[in-house]
Coordinates of C-alpha atoms and ligand atoms in Angstrom, one line a residue:
X1 CA -26.8 7.5 -4.8
X2 CA -26.4 10.6 -6.9
X3 CA -25.1 9.2 -10.1
X4 CA -23.8 6.1 -11.8
X5 CA -21.2 5.8 -14.5
X6 CA -21.7 2.5 -16.3
X7 CA -18.3 2.3 -18.0
X8 CA -15.5 4.0 -16.2
X9 CA -11.8 3.5 -17.1
X10 CA -10.0 5.9 -14.7
X11 CA -10.8 4.9 -11.1
X12 CA -9.5 1.3 -11.1
X13 CA -7.3 -1.0 -13.1
X14 CA -10.3 -2.7 -14.6
X15 CA -13.2 -1.2 -16.4
X16 CA -15.8 -0.4 -13.7
X17 CA -19.3 0.6 -13.0
X18 CA -18.9 3.7 -10.7
X19 CA -21.6 4.5 -8.0
X20 CA -21.4 7.9 -6.5
X21 CA -22.8 8.5 -3.0
X22 CA -24.6 11.6 -1.8
X23 CA -23.4 12.4 1.7
X24 CA -20.1 13.5 3.4
X25 CA -19.4 15.5 6.6
X26 CA -16.5 17.1 4.6
X27 CA -13.9 16.0 7.0
X28 CA -11.1 16.8 4.6
X29 CA -12.2 20.5 4.5
X30 CA -12.6 20.7 8.2
X31 CA -9.1 19.4 8.9
X32 CA -7.5 21.5 6.2
X33 CA -9.4 24.6 7.2
X34 CA -10.4 25.4 3.7
X35 CA -12.6 24.0 0.9
X36 CA -10.3 21.6 -0.9
X37 CA -12.7 18.8 -1.6
X38 CA -12.9 18.3 -5.3
X39 CA -16.3 16.7 -5.0
X40 CA -17.8 19.5 -2.9
X41 CA -20.2 20.6 -5.7
X42 CA -21.9 17.2 -5.6
X43 CA -23.5 18.0 -2.3
X44 CA -26.1 20.0 -4.3
X45 CA -26.8 17.2 -6.7
X46 CA -30.2 15.5 -6.7
X47 CA -30.3 12.3 -4.7
X48 CA -31.5 9.5 -7.0
X49 CA -33.3 6.5 -5.5
X50 CA -31.6 3.9 -7.7
X51 CA -32.5 0.3 -7.1
X52 CA -29.6 -2.0 -6.6
X53 CA -31.2 -4.7 -8.7
X54 CA -31.6 -2.2 -11.6
X55 CA -27.9 -1.3 -11.5
X56 CA -27.0 -5.0 -11.2
X57 CA -29.2 -5.8 -14.3
X58 CA -27.4 -3.1 -16.3
X59 CA -24.0 -4.3 -15.1
X60 CA -24.9 -7.9 -16.2
X61 CA -25.7 -6.7 -19.7
X62 CA -22.4 -4.8 -20.1
X63 CA -19.6 -6.9 -21.7
X64 CA -17.0 -4.4 -20.8
X65 CA -17.2 -3.8 -17.0
X66 CA -15.4 -6.2 -14.7
X67 CA -15.6 -4.3 -11.3
X68 CA -17.7 -1.9 -9.2
X69 CA -16.2 1.2 -7.7
X70 CA -18.0 3.2 -4.9
X71 CA -16.9 6.7 -4.4
X72 CA -17.6 10.3 -3.4
X73 CA -18.9 11.9 -1.9
X74 CA -18.4 9.4 1.1
X75 CA -19.8 5.9 0.6
X76 CA -19.3 5.0 4.3
X77 CA -21.6 7.9 5.3
X78 CA -24.3 5.8 3.5
X79 CA -23.2 2.5 5.0
X80 CA -26.6 0.8 4.9
X81 CA -26.8 1.5 1.1
X82 CA -23.3 0.2 0.6
X83 CA -24.1 -3.1 2.3
X84 CA -27.5 -3.5 0.6
X85 CA -25.8 -3.1 -2.9
X86 CA -22.9 -5.4 -2.1
X87 CA -25.2 -8.1 -0.7
X88 CA -27.4 -8.0 -3.8
X89 CA -24.4 -7.8 -6.2
X90 CA -22.7 -10.8 -4.5
X91 CA -25.8 -12.8 -5.2
X92 CA -24.7 -12.8 -8.9
X93 CA -21.1 -11.7 -9.2
X94 CA -17.7 -12.2 -7.5
X95 CA -16.2 -9.3 -9.4
X96 CA -13.9 -6.8 -7.6
X97 CA -15.5 -4.1 -5.5
X98 CA -13.5 -1.0 -4.6
X99 CA -14.6 1.5 -2.0
X100 CA -13.0 5.0 -2.0
X101 CA -13.3 6.5 1.5
X102 CA -11.8 9.6 3.1
X103 CA -11.9 7.9 6.5
X104 CA -8.7 6.6 8.0
X105 CA -8.5 2.9 8.7
X106 CA -8.9 3.4 12.5
X107 CA -12.0 5.5 12.1
X108 CA -14.3 3.1 10.3
X109 CA -15.6 -0.4 11.1
X110 CA -15.7 -2.5 7.9
X111 CA -16.2 -5.8 9.7
X112 CA -19.7 -6.1 8.3
X113 CA -18.2 -6.2 4.7
X114 CA -15.6 -8.9 5.3
X115 CA -18.0 -11.7 4.7
X116 CA -18.2 -10.6 1.0
X117 CA -15.4 -11.6 -1.3
X118 CA -13.0 -9.4 -3.2
X119 CA -13.4 -6.0 -1.5
X120 CA -10.7 -3.4 -1.5
X121 CA -10.9 -0.1 0.4
X122 CA -8.9 3.0 -0.4
X123 CA -8.4 4.8 2.9
X124 CA -7.4 8.3 3.9
X125 CA -8.2 12.0 3.7
X126 CA -7.4 14.1 0.7
X127 CA -4.6 16.5 1.8
X128 CA -3.6 18.9 -0.9
X129 CA 0.0 19.8 -1.9
X130 CA 1.6 16.4 -1.7
X131 CA 3.3 14.2 -4.3
X132 CA 1.0 11.7 -6.0
X133 CA 2.0 8.1 -5.8
X134 CA 0.9 5.1 -7.8
X135 CA -1.2 2.5 -6.0
X136 CA -0.5 -0.9 -7.5
X137 CA -3.6 -2.6 -6.2
X138 CA -5.9 0.1 -7.7
X139 CA -3.7 0.8 -10.7
X140 CA -4.2 4.6 -10.3
X141 CA -2.5 7.5 -8.7
X142 CA -3.4 8.6 -5.2
X143 CA -2.9 12.2 -4.3
X144 CA -1.9 12.3 -0.7
X145 CA 0.9 10.5 1.1
X146 CA -1.6 9.0 3.8
X147 CA -3.9 7.4 1.2
X148 CA -3.5 3.7 0.4
X149 CA -5.6 0.7 -0.6
X150 CA -6.1 -2.4 1.4
X151 CA -7.9 -5.6 0.4
X152 CA -10.3 -6.4 3.3
X153 CA -11.7 -9.7 2.0
Ligands
SF4_201 S1 -14.0 12.3 2.1 FE1 -14.1 12.7 -0.1 S2 -16.1 13.9 -0.4 FE2 -15.6 13.9 1.8 S3 -14.4 15.8 2.1 FE3 -12.9 14.2 1.7 S4 -12.5 14.2 -0.5 FE4 -14.4 15.4 -0.1

């Protein structure tokens, strides 16, 4: 993890704790042929060894937050850490978990997450120059036509 925002109001329809992950292969840039990733500068950020239990403890003390969002760089390039956190979090909370990935649905196996309740994945590369659309499940705008959310559990 490279950062945590304990109260975020822009990435999901509910107030959320946002966890930012440190790695990505920058597939959106490679496919586009130029540097269009808006998170690219995060690649130089210090990687923090944050303990899931410490984050969950902070979450439990916050009366505002009702969900957890995992986002860029690419959470699924740190799949072990994603699973460890969710497993620990589900020990105390059934609150919504949202994972923002740049992978397409057919590129990533999320079967190991389906045993946990209330998980939604936002799929798809960022492709610039398209018309944003509102995603009802997330309650936010998505910026490329190919991007959508899907509840997986
Ligand atoms: S998946 Fe996310 S972090 Fe990776 S290149 Fe695409 S927009 Fe950037």
